[in-house]
Amino acid sequence: MIESLTIRNFRCFEDIAIKDIGRINIIVGRNASGKTAMLEALYSTLGTPALTLKIRGWRGLAGPMLITDRNESMNAVWRDYFYRFEQNRTATIAFRGSQDMNRTLTIRCQTESSTKISTSKRSRDAEISEYGGYSGVEPAGQIEFRWYKNDRQIAISKPELVGESIRILGGPPPLPGAFFSSTGIVNQQESAIWFSELSKRREAQPIIDAIQALFPFVTGLSVETQGTMPMVHADIESLPEKIPAGLISSGVNKLIYILCAIATQKQGILLIDEIENGFHFKTMPGVWQAIYDACKKYHVQLFASTHSQECLESLTDVIRSKEQDFSLLRTVRGESNCQVRHFTGSQFLGGLEEDIELRS
């Protein structure tokens, strides 16, 4: 597990350090206080550089962006990665923990690149580059991502300009992990692939049991095709045929997706933004229990944000007697930056039992 986290000069964080992180970490705070930024920092450090652009879509910034060979154009893509948009700083995210959970990511942006950007085609006898030989593109040069393990550099990634698009290659072998965006919907195909892999290994029954415990009318789960797309289907006795889980409810569909992610990302990290989305508050205690049991079984660490006091209160019985597995992280926006306050599982439980407002 990740046991400590430091973030410097990344988005709204100038310098934060968090220790004694638990297996289940609940992130609360007001809007624009850094909850999503913390999740993005963790996910980027796991080692998938192309997701730096995918994050823009999660934040509602998707759509065409004109990229030219001018430095200002390229830098505009990355400037919001840096604290106060100061691209002369180096953004650093580092976590320390057990086994392979020792990784650092640095992000540097050169405001004046020494590399000429070209969108023209290159001949086959072009100079062989450090990016794996002839590719028809040149490195953009403005930003680089470097990953370290135990202070030893393990990978470097630099974006490339292809016409008016950016391509990001390289990066280290990613650590196991999954990110659930607050604005995203369930990826039906990914959910089906995960469930199918578990089913082939006869490891899907715990997921079926967890769904049946919460929704007794579901008698089974399987992967079937809807048109040409595989989807997880539910067997309901009152219906003449199985139906896609998404037709039952968004909550059932989301929980299946989350449990499949946990089971396939063993010894990894699960990041969920606004975990309460799609779940009725009366269902949340059972949802939390199912997620906690799965995280414990598959040695997965969870970081989940929420805006809901009811979502927090539904954790009370799950935390009790297991306080050592939990922590509460409250993000707070100051005058110029955001900070994070850490509370142990015992403090978290005490606040819930005393009806203390924990969200801000």
mmCIF file of N, CA and C in Angstrom, residues 18-149:
data_model
loop_
_atom_site.group_PDB
_atom_site.id
_atom_site.type_symbol
_atom_site.label_atom_id
_atom_site.label_comp_id
_atom_site.label_asym_id
_atom_site.label_seq_id
_atom_site.Cartn_x
_atom_site.Cartn_y
_atom_site.Cartn_z
ATOM 1 N N ILE A 18 1.476 13.921 3.287
ATOM 2 C CA ILE A 18 0.495 13.151 4.043
ATOM 3 C C ILE A 18 1.145 11.844 4.483
ATOM 4 N N LYS A 19 1.009 11.524 5.755
ATOM 5 C CA LYS A 19 1.552 10.274 6.295
ATOM 6 C C LYS A 19 0.420 9.411 6.829
ATOM 7 N N ASP A 20 0.750 8.161 7.116
ATOM 8 C CA ASP A 20 -0.189 7.216 7.741
ATOM 9 C C ASP A 20 -1.463 7.062 6.930
ATOM 10 N N ILE A 21 -1.299 6.871 5.634
ATOM 11 C CA ILE A 21 -2.444 6.660 4.746
ATOM 12 C C ILE A 21 -2.986 5.255 4.972
ATOM 13 N N GLY A 22 -4.305 5.117 4.963
ATOM 14 C CA GLY A 22 -4.935 3.834 5.235
ATOM 15 C C GLY A 22 -5.235 3.037 3.982
ATOM 16 N N ARG A 23 -5.873 1.880 4.172
ATOM 17 C CA ARG A 23 -6.304 1.089 3.022
ATOM 18 C C ARG A 23 -7.498 1.749 2.344
ATOM 19 N N ILE A 24 -8.420 2.304 3.148
ATOM 20 C CA ILE A 24 -9.592 2.990 2.620
ATOM 21 C C ILE A 24 -9.471 4.454 3.016
ATOM 22 N N ASN A 25 -9.304 5.324 2.037
ATOM 23 C CA ASN A 25 -9.080 6.747 2.284
ATOM 24 C C ASN A 25 -10.203 7.555 1.660
ATOM 25 N N ILE A 26 -10.925 8.270 2.506
ATOM 26 C CA ILE A 26 -12.056 9.060 2.049
ATOM 27 C C ILE A 26 -11.623 10.528 1.996
ATOM 28 N N ILE A 27 -11.838 11.148 0.835
ATOM 29 C CA ILE A 27 -11.411 12.520 0.606
ATOM 30 C C ILE A 27 -12.640 13.421 0.592
ATOM 31 N N VAL A 28 -12.644 14.429 1.452
ATOM 32 C CA VAL A 28 -13.755 15.381 1.517
ATOM 33 C C VAL A 28 -13.201 16.794 1.391
ATOM 34 N N GLY A 29 -14.087 17.731 1.124
ATOM 35 C CA GLY A 29 -13.683 19.124 0.999
ATOM 36 C C GLY A 29 -14.636 19.868 0.090
ATOM 37 N N ARG A 30 -14.582 21.168 0.168
ATOM 38 C CA ARG A 30 -15.454 21.994 -0.665
ATOM 39 C C ARG A 30 -15.009 21.949 -2.116
ATOM 40 N N ASN A 31 -15.860 22.484 -2.994
ATOM 41 C CA ASN A 31 -15.488 22.573 -4.402
ATOM 42 C C ASN A 31 -14.204 23.379 -4.563
ATOM 43 N N ALA A 32 -13.387 22.959 -5.522
ATOM 44 C CA ALA A 32 -12.133 23.657 -5.843
ATOM 45 C C ALA A 32 -11.138 23.636 -4.691
ATOM 46 N N SER A 33 -11.178 22.587 -3.865
ATOM 47 C CA SER A 33 -10.218 22.487 -2.761
ATOM 48 C C SER A 33 -9.139 21.441 -3.014
ATOM 49 N N GLY A 34 -9.205 20.726 -4.152
ATOM 50 C CA GLY A 34 -8.119 19.827 -4.513
ATOM 51 C C GLY A 34 -8.428 18.342 -4.459
ATOM 52 N N LYS A 35 -9.679 17.952 -4.264
ATOM 53 C CA LYS A 35 -10.009 16.522 -4.163
ATOM 54 C C LYS A 35 -9.647 15.778 -5.450
ATOM 55 N N THR A 36 -10.160 16.277 -6.572
ATOM 56 C CA THR A 36 -9.900 15.603 -7.849
ATOM 57 C C THR A 36 -8.420 15.713 -8.226
ATOM 58 N N ALA A 37 -7.791 16.838 -7.916
ATOM 59 C CA ALA A 37 -6.368 17.018 -8.228
ATOM 60 C C ALA A 37 -5.523 15.971 -7.510
ATOM 61 N N MET A 38 -5.890 15.626 -6.287
ATOM 62 C CA MET A 38 -5.136 14.603 -5.558
ATOM 63 C C MET A 38 -5.271 13.242 -6.246
ATOM 64 N N LEU A 39 -6.480 12.912 -6.679
ATOM 65 C CA LEU A 39 -6.688 11.643 -7.374
ATOM 66 C C LEU A 39 -5.904 11.609 -8.686
ATOM 67 N N GLU A 40 -5.903 12.719 -9.419
ATOM 68 C CA GLU A 40 -5.167 12.790 -10.683
ATOM 69 C C GLU A 40 -3.670 12.652 -10.454
ATOM 70 N N ALA A 41 -3.171 13.252 -9.375
ATOM 71 C CA ALA A 41 -1.751 13.148 -9.065
ATOM 72 C C ALA A 41 -1.356 11.697 -8.839
ATOM 73 N N LEU A 42 -2.168 10.982 -8.075
ATOM 74 C CA LEU A 42 -1.881 9.572 -7.816
ATOM 75 C C LEU A 42 -1.925 8.755 -9.106
ATOM 76 N N TYR A 43 -2.953 8.987 -9.906
ATOM 77 C CA TYR A 43 -3.116 8.176 -11.118
ATOM 78 C C TYR A 43 -1.996 8.426 -12.118
ATOM 79 N N SER A 44 -1.592 9.680 -12.270
ATOM 80 C CA SER A 44 -0.499 9.988 -13.188
ATOM 81 C C SER A 44 0.790 9.299 -12.759
ATOM 82 N N THR A 45 1.018 9.220 -11.462
ATOM 83 C CA THR A 45 2.257 8.637 -10.953
ATOM 84 C C THR A 45 2.283 7.129 -11.114
ATOM 85 N N LEU A 46 1.114 6.491 -11.225
ATOM 86 C CA LEU A 46 1.086 5.048 -11.452
ATOM 87 C C LEU A 46 1.787 4.674 -12.744
ATOM 88 N N GLY A 47 1.795 5.631 -13.739
ATOM 89 C CA GLY A 47 2.655 5.385 -14.886
ATOM 90 C C GLY A 47 2.014 5.280 -16.242
ATOM 91 N N THR A 48 0.931 6.001 -16.512
ATOM 92 C CA THR A 48 0.338 5.987 -17.841
ATOM 93 C C THR A 48 0.267 7.414 -18.361
ATOM 94 N N PRO A 49 1.296 7.901 -19.073
ATOM 95 C CA PRO A 49 1.372 9.321 -19.436
ATOM 96 C C PRO A 49 0.257 9.793 -20.355
ATOM 97 N N ALA A 50 -0.264 8.929 -21.233
ATOM 98 C CA ALA A 50 -1.307 9.368 -22.156
ATOM 99 C C ALA A 50 -2.559 9.811 -21.415
ATOM 100 N N LEU A 51 -2.721 9.351 -20.186
ATOM 101 C CA LEU A 51 -3.905 9.731 -19.425
ATOM 102 C C LEU A 51 -3.857 11.191 -18.999
ATOM 103 N N THR A 52 -2.706 11.841 -19.140
ATOM 104 C CA THR A 52 -2.653 13.264 -18.814
ATOM 105 C C THR A 52 -3.586 14.068 -19.713
ATOM 106 N N LEU A 53 -3.762 13.620 -20.962
ATOM 107 C CA LEU A 53 -4.703 14.287 -21.857
ATOM 108 C C LEU A 53 -6.132 13.810 -21.614
ATOM 109 N N LYS A 54 -6.282 12.542 -21.241
ATOM 110 C CA LYS A 54 -7.617 12.021 -20.947
ATOM 111 C C LYS A 54 -8.241 12.760 -19.768
ATOM 112 N N ILE A 55 -7.403 13.174 -18.828
ATOM 113 C CA ILE A 55 -7.879 13.912 -17.663
ATOM 114 C C ILE A 55 -8.585 15.195 -18.088
ATOM 115 N N ARG A 56 -8.112 15.816 -19.172
ATOM 116 C CA ARG A 56 -8.771 17.030 -19.660
ATOM 117 C C ARG A 56 -10.231 16.750 -19.994
ATOM 118 N N GLY A 57 -10.485 15.596 -20.586
ATOM 119 C CA GLY A 57 -11.856 15.228 -20.913
ATOM 120 C C GLY A 57 -12.693 15.023 -19.667
ATOM 121 N N TRP A 58 -12.106 14.394 -18.644
ATOM 122 C CA TRP A 58 -12.829 14.185 -17.390
ATOM 123 C C TRP A 58 -13.204 15.511 -16.744
ATOM 124 N N ARG A 59 -12.393 16.530 -16.972
ATOM 125 C CA ARG A 59 -12.671 17.842 -16.385
ATOM 126 C C ARG A 59 -13.536 18.712 -17.296
ATOM 127 N N GLY A 60 -14.051 18.111 -18.352
ATOM 128 C CA GLY A 60 -14.923 18.868 -19.243
ATOM 129 C C GLY A 60 -14.185 19.735 -20.230
ATOM 130 N N LEU A 61 -12.903 19.437 -20.481
ATOM 131 C CA LEU A 61 -12.098 20.259 -21.391
ATOM 132 C C LEU A 61 -11.832 19.548 -22.710
ATOM 133 N N ALA A 62 -12.640 18.524 -22.994
ATOM 134 C CA ALA A 62 -12.449 17.787 -24.235
ATOM 135 C C ALA A 62 -12.857 18.641 -25.426
ATOM 136 N N GLY A 63 -12.417 18.205 -26.588
ATOM 137 C CA GLY A 63 -12.758 18.940 -27.802
ATOM 138 C C GLY A 63 -11.499 19.315 -28.551
ATOM 139 N N PRO A 64 -11.647 19.778 -29.776
ATOM 140 C CA PRO A 64 -10.467 20.104 -30.584
ATOM 141 C C PRO A 64 -9.678 21.269 -30.000
ATOM 142 N N MET A 65 -8.366 21.141 -30.032
ATOM 143 C CA MET A 65 -7.475 22.218 -29.599
ATOM 144 C C MET A 65 -6.407 22.388 -30.672
ATOM 145 N N LEU A 66 -6.331 23.567 -31.233
ATOM 146 C CA LEU A 66 -5.364 23.813 -32.297
ATOM 147 C C LEU A 66 -3.963 23.850 -31.709
ATOM 148 N N ILE A 67 -3.097 22.947 -32.174
ATOM 149 C CA ILE A 67 -1.711 22.893 -31.725
ATOM 150 C C ILE A 67 -0.817 23.252 -32.903
ATOM 151 N N THR A 68 0.037 24.234 -32.718
ATOM 152 C CA THR A 68 0.965 24.647 -33.759
ATOM 153 C C THR A 68 2.379 24.468 -33.246
ATOM 154 N N ASP A 69 3.358 24.916 -34.052
ATOM 155 C CA ASP A 69 4.748 24.765 -33.634
ATOM 156 C C ASP A 69 5.220 25.933 -32.772
ATOM 157 N N ARG A 70 4.300 26.764 -32.327
ATOM 158 C CA ARG A 70 4.684 27.852 -31.427
ATOM 159 C C ARG A 70 4.683 27.349 -29.997
ATOM 160 N N ASN A 71 5.679 27.751 -29.230
ATOM 161 C CA ASN A 71 5.787 27.289 -27.857
ATOM 162 C C ASN A 71 4.545 27.615 -27.036
ATOM 163 N N GLU A 72 3.973 28.808 -27.261
ATOM 164 C CA GLU A 72 2.804 29.203 -26.472
ATOM 165 C C GLU A 72 1.653 28.226 -26.683
ATOM 166 N N SER A 73 1.516 27.726 -27.907
ATOM 167 C CA SER A 73 0.431 26.802 -28.222
ATOM 168 C C SER A 73 0.621 25.481 -27.491
ATOM 169 N N MET A 74 1.834 24.944 -27.547
ATOM 170 C CA MET A 74 2.108 23.682 -26.863
ATOM 171 C C MET A 74 1.995 23.841 -25.357
ATOM 172 N N ASN A 75 2.531 24.916 -24.826
ATOM 173 C CA ASN A 75 2.529 25.105 -23.380
ATOM 174 C C ASN A 75 1.128 25.266 -22.820
ATOM 175 N N ALA A 76 0.207 25.764 -23.627
ATOM 176 C CA ALA A 76 -1.161 25.948 -23.154
ATOM 177 C C ALA A 76 -1.805 24.625 -22.762
ATOM 178 N N VAL A 77 -1.355 23.526 -23.367
ATOM 179 C CA VAL A 77 -1.905 22.216 -23.047
ATOM 180 C C VAL A 77 -1.531 21.796 -21.633
ATOM 181 N N TRP A 78 -0.333 22.211 -21.183
ATOM 182 C CA TRP A 78 0.201 21.686 -19.928
ATOM 183 C C TRP A 78 0.197 22.686 -18.786
ATOM 184 N N ARG A 79 -0.059 23.943 -19.064
ATOM 185 C CA ARG A 79 0.184 24.964 -18.045
ATOM 186 C C ARG A 79 -0.641 24.753 -16.781
ATOM 187 N N ASP A 80 -1.853 24.164 -16.905
ATOM 188 C CA ASP A 80 -2.662 23.981 -15.701
ATOM 189 C C ASP A 80 -2.174 22.823 -14.836
ATOM 190 N N TYR A 81 -1.139 22.113 -15.282
ATOM 191 C CA TYR A 81 -0.528 21.089 -14.429
ATOM 192 C C TYR A 81 0.324 21.703 -13.331
ATOM 193 N N PHE A 82 0.705 22.962 -13.514
ATOM 194 C CA PHE A 82 1.667 23.574 -12.618
ATOM 195 C C PHE A 82 0.998 24.561 -11.672
ATOM 196 N N TYR A 83 1.492 24.584 -10.456
ATOM 197 C CA TYR A 83 0.951 25.477 -9.437
ATOM 198 C C TYR A 83 1.005 26.924 -9.915
ATOM 199 N N ARG A 84 -0.140 27.596 -9.872
ATOM 200 C CA ARG A 84 -0.291 28.982 -10.318
ATOM 201 C C ARG A 84 0.161 29.160 -11.774
ATOM 202 N N PHE A 85 0.119 28.084 -12.548
ATOM 203 C CA PHE A 85 0.492 28.074 -13.974
ATOM 204 C C PHE A 85 1.955 28.461 -14.185
ATOM 205 N N GLU A 86 2.789 28.291 -13.161
ATOM 206 C CA GLU A 86 4.191 28.697 -13.239
ATOM 207 C C GLU A 86 5.006 27.542 -13.798
ATOM 208 N N GLN A 87 5.220 27.577 -15.108
ATOM 209 C CA GLN A 87 5.856 26.463 -15.788
ATOM 210 C C GLN A 87 7.368 26.408 -15.595
ATOM 211 N N ASN A 88 7.909 27.388 -14.904
ATOM 212 C CA ASN A 88 9.330 27.315 -14.576
ATOM 213 C C ASN A 88 9.574 26.410 -13.370
ATOM 214 N N ARG A 89 8.515 26.029 -12.678
ATOM 215 C CA ARG A 89 8.636 25.102 -11.548
ATOM 216 C C ARG A 89 8.651 23.660 -12.057
ATOM 217 N N THR A 90 9.115 22.752 -11.210
ATOM 218 C CA THR A 90 9.014 21.315 -11.478
ATOM 219 C C THR A 90 7.930 20.742 -10.589
ATOM 220 N N ALA A 91 6.944 20.124 -11.206
ATOM 221 C CA ALA A 91 5.900 19.453 -10.437
ATOM 222 C C ALA A 91 6.410 18.071 -10.037
ATOM 223 N N THR A 92 6.217 17.720 -8.765
ATOM 224 C CA THR A 92 6.706 16.447 -8.248
ATOM 225 C C THR A 92 5.617 15.769 -7.435
ATOM 226 N N ILE A 93 5.391 14.505 -7.733
ATOM 227 C CA ILE A 93 4.454 13.684 -6.970
ATOM 228 C C ILE A 93 5.207 12.430 -6.562
ATOM 229 N N ALA A 94 5.187 12.106 -5.292
ATOM 230 C CA ALA A 94 5.928 10.941 -4.814
ATOM 231 C C ALA A 94 5.107 10.207 -3.766
ATOM 232 N N PHE A 95 5.034 8.890 -3.914
ATOM 233 C CA PHE A 95 4.438 8.109 -2.838
ATOM 234 C C PHE A 95 5.395 7.005 -2.419
ATOM 235 N N ARG A 96 5.316 6.684 -1.144
ATOM 236 C CA ARG A 96 6.162 5.663 -0.540
ATOM 237 C C ARG A 96 5.282 4.661 0.180
ATOM 238 N N GLY A 97 5.681 3.411 0.115
ATOM 239 C CA GLY A 97 4.894 2.384 0.783
ATOM 240 C C GLY A 97 5.570 1.042 0.704
ATOM 241 N N SER A 98 4.760 0.008 0.652
ATOM 242 C CA SER A 98 5.270 -1.352 0.685
ATOM 243 C C SER A 98 5.580 -1.857 -0.718
ATOM 244 N N GLN A 99 6.533 -2.761 -0.798
ATOM 245 C CA GLN A 99 6.906 -3.442 -2.029
ATOM 246 C C GLN A 99 7.131 -2.456 -3.173
ATOM 247 N N ASP A 100 6.301 -2.535 -4.241
ATOM 248 C CA ASP A 100 6.530 -1.702 -5.424
ATOM 249 C C ASP A 100 5.955 -0.297 -5.291
ATOM 250 N N MET A 101 5.310 0.000 -4.179
ATOM 251 C CA MET A 101 4.660 1.298 -4.045
ATOM 252 C C MET A 101 5.636 2.382 -3.602
ATOM 253 N N ASN A 102 6.727 2.507 -4.334
ATOM 254 C CA ASN A 102 7.702 3.563 -4.126
ATOM 255 C C ASN A 102 7.989 4.193 -5.483
ATOM 256 N N ARG A 103 7.337 5.270 -5.777
ATOM 257 C CA ARG A 103 7.440 5.838 -7.119
ATOM 258 C C ARG A 103 7.352 7.359 -7.051
ATOM 259 N N THR A 104 8.096 8.009 -7.943
ATOM 260 C CA THR A 104 8.104 9.468 -8.047
ATOM 261 C C THR A 104 7.897 9.856 -9.496
ATOM 262 N N LEU A 105 7.085 10.876 -9.712
ATOM 263 C CA LEU A 105 6.894 11.450 -11.042
ATOM 264 C C LEU A 105 7.287 12.913 -11.001
ATOM 265 N N THR A 106 8.142 13.324 -11.922
ATOM 266 C CA THR A 106 8.446 14.744 -12.073
ATOM 267 C C THR A 106 7.944 15.205 -13.442
ATOM 268 N N ILE A 107 7.408 16.420 -13.469
ATOM 269 C CA ILE A 107 6.905 17.005 -14.714
ATOM 270 C C ILE A 107 7.599 18.343 -14.896
ATOM 271 N N ARG A 108 8.337 18.480 -15.989
ATOM 272 C CA ARG A 108 9.054 19.717 -16.285
ATOM 273 C C ARG A 108 8.575 20.271 -17.612
ATOM 274 N N CYS A 109 8.471 21.573 -17.672
ATOM 275 C CA CYS A 109 8.034 22.237 -18.896
ATOM 276 C C CYS A 109 9.055 23.296 -19.267
ATOM 277 N N GLN A 110 9.549 23.230 -20.504
ATOM 278 C CA GLN A 110 10.511 24.211 -20.984
ATOM 279 C C GLN A 110 9.757 25.307 -21.724
ATOM 280 N N THR A 111 9.802 26.512 -21.198
ATOM 281 C CA THR A 111 9.085 27.617 -21.842
ATOM 282 C C THR A 111 9.754 28.035 -23.143
ATOM 283 N N GLU A 112 11.050 27.775 -23.263
ATOM 284 C CA GLU A 112 11.751 28.041 -24.510
ATOM 285 C C GLU A 112 12.450 26.769 -24.933
ATOM 286 N N SER A 113 11.907 26.107 -25.927
ATOM 287 C CA SER A 113 12.439 24.820 -26.341
ATOM 288 C C SER A 113 13.636 24.995 -27.268
ATOM 289 N N SER A 114 14.628 24.144 -27.079
ATOM 290 C CA SER A 114 15.781 24.149 -27.977
ATOM 291 C C SER A 114 15.561 23.201 -29.147
ATOM 292 N N THR A 115 14.415 22.509 -29.147
ATOM 293 C CA THR A 115 14.109 21.555 -30.205
ATOM 294 C C THR A 115 13.174 22.188 -31.230
ATOM 295 N N LYS A 116 13.540 22.151 -32.466
ATOM 296 C CA LYS A 116 12.675 22.678 -33.508
ATOM 297 C C LYS A 116 11.546 21.694 -33.767
ATOM 298 N N ILE A 117 10.329 22.197 -33.784
ATOM 299 C CA ILE A 117 9.170 21.345 -34.038
ATOM 300 C C ILE A 117 8.859 21.384 -35.520
ATOM 301 N N SER A 118 8.679 20.228 -36.098
ATOM 302 C CA SER A 118 8.398 20.149 -37.519
ATOM 303 C C SER A 118 7.221 19.240 -37.761
ATOM 304 N N THR A 119 6.315 19.657 -38.627
ATOM 305 C CA THR A 119 5.185 18.813 -38.984
ATOM 306 C C THR A 119 5.366 18.179 -40.364
ATOM 307 N N SER A 120 6.503 18.427 -40.977
ATOM 308 C CA SER A 120 6.744 17.877 -42.309
ATOM 309 C C SER A 120 7.191 16.431 -42.212
ATOM 310 N N LYS A 121 7.000 15.672 -43.279
ATOM 311 C CA LYS A 121 7.429 14.285 -43.292
ATOM 312 C C LYS A 121 8.943 14.208 -43.390
ATOM 313 N N ARG A 122 9.481 13.172 -42.745
ATOM 314 C CA ARG A 122 10.927 12.982 -42.782
ATOM 315 C C ARG A 122 11.244 11.762 -43.638
ATOM 316 N N SER A 123 12.425 11.796 -44.233
ATOM 317 C CA SER A 123 12.818 10.686 -45.092
ATOM 318 C C SER A 123 13.202 9.478 -44.251
ATOM 319 N N ARG A 124 13.226 8.319 -44.876
ATOM 320 C CA ARG A 124 13.522 7.078 -44.171
ATOM 321 C C ARG A 124 14.935 7.044 -43.623
ATOM 322 N N ASP A 125 15.845 7.807 -44.234
ATOM 323 C CA ASP A 125 17.209 7.814 -43.726
ATOM 324 C C ASP A 125 17.424 8.930 -42.716
ATOM 325 N N ALA A 126 16.313 9.389 -42.103
ATOM 326 C CA ALA A 126 16.416 10.443 -41.100
ATOM 327 C C ALA A 126 17.195 9.924 -39.892
ATOM 328 N N GLU A 127 17.682 10.877 -39.167
ATOM 329 C CA GLU A 127 18.461 10.542 -37.979
ATOM 330 C C GLU A 127 17.637 9.702 -37.007
ATOM 331 N N ILE A 128 18.220 8.623 -36.489
ATOM 332 C CA ILE A 128 17.558 7.778 -35.505
ATOM 333 C C ILE A 128 17.497 8.534 -34.182
ATOM 334 N N SER A 129 16.302 8.592 -33.616
ATOM 335 C CA SER A 129 16.141 9.360 -32.385
ATOM 336 C C SER A 129 16.036 8.433 -31.182
ATOM 337 N N GLU A 130 16.078 9.050 -29.995
ATOM 338 C CA GLU A 130 15.958 8.285 -28.751
ATOM 339 C C GLU A 130 14.541 7.786 -28.535
ATOM 340 N N TYR A 131 13.615 8.115 -29.429
ATOM 341 C CA TYR A 131 12.228 7.726 -29.251
ATOM 342 C C TYR A 131 11.888 6.454 -30.020
ATOM 343 N N GLY A 132 12.917 5.704 -30.438
ATOM 344 C CA GLY A 132 12.641 4.412 -31.043
ATOM 345 C C GLY A 132 12.776 4.387 -32.551
ATOM 346 N N GLY A 133 13.581 5.291 -33.129
ATOM 347 C CA GLY A 133 13.802 5.276 -34.559
ATOM 348 C C GLY A 133 12.868 6.193 -35.317
ATOM 349 N N TYR A 134 12.818 6.027 -36.615
ATOM 350 C CA TYR A 134 12.026 6.911 -37.464
ATOM 351 C C TYR A 134 10.545 6.805 -37.114
ATOM 352 N N SER A 135 9.911 7.945 -36.948
ATOM 353 C CA SER A 135 8.482 7.945 -36.632
ATOM 354 C C SER A 135 7.709 8.965 -37.449
ATOM 355 N N GLY A 136 8.398 9.810 -38.210
ATOM 356 C CA GLY A 136 7.701 10.813 -38.995
ATOM 357 C C GLY A 136 7.322 12.047 -38.199
ATOM 358 N N VAL A 137 7.771 12.114 -36.953
ATOM 359 C CA VAL A 137 7.461 13.260 -36.106
ATOM 360 C C VAL A 137 8.725 13.650 -35.348
ATOM 361 N N GLU A 138 8.694 14.815 -34.740
ATOM 362 C CA GLU A 138 9.790 15.250 -33.894
ATOM 363 C C GLU A 138 9.268 15.536 -32.501
ATOM 364 N N PRO A 139 10.114 15.320 -31.488
ATOM 365 C CA PRO A 139 9.654 15.594 -30.126
ATOM 366 C C PRO A 139 9.293 17.056 -29.950
ATOM 367 N N ALA A 140 8.182 17.284 -29.248
ATOM 368 C CA ALA A 140 7.735 18.658 -29.040
ATOM 369 C C ALA A 140 8.660 19.410 -28.105
ATOM 370 N N GLY A 141 9.238 18.711 -27.149
ATOM 371 C CA GLY A 141 10.289 19.294 -26.328
ATOM 372 C C GLY A 141 9.833 20.132 -25.169
ATOM 373 N N GLN A 142 8.602 20.613 -25.160
ATOM 374 C CA GLN A 142 8.203 21.545 -24.119
ATOM 375 C C GLN A 142 7.996 20.899 -22.757
ATOM 376 N N ILE A 143 7.644 19.645 -22.701
ATOM 377 C CA ILE A 143 7.351 19.009 -21.420
ATOM 378 C C ILE A 143 7.912 17.602 -21.411
ATOM 379 N N GLU A 144 8.293 17.158 -20.230
ATOM 380 C CA GLU A 144 8.746 15.784 -20.094
ATOM 381 C C GLU A 144 8.269 15.224 -18.765
ATOM 382 N N PHE A 145 7.949 13.942 -18.793
ATOM 383 C CA PHE A 145 7.538 13.216 -17.611
ATOM 384 C C PHE A 145 8.646 12.199 -17.292
ATOM 385 N N ARG A 146 9.095 12.195 -16.053
ATOM 386 C CA ARG A 146 10.111 11.234 -15.631
ATOM 387 C C ARG A 146 9.618 10.480 -14.405
ATOM 388 N N TRP A 147 9.782 9.165 -14.440
ATOM 389 C CA TRP A 147 9.384 8.328 -13.310
ATOM 390 C C TRP A 147 10.625 7.727 -12.652
ATOM 391 N N TYR A 148 10.559 7.654 -11.335
ATOM 392 C CA TYR A 148 11.649 7.098 -10.554
ATOM 393 C C TYR A 148 11.091 6.045 -9.600
ATOM 394 N N LYS A 149 11.885 5.025 -9.362
ATOM 395 C CA LYS A 149 11.568 4.034 -8.338
ATOM 396 C C LYS A 149 12.741 3.969 -7.378
#
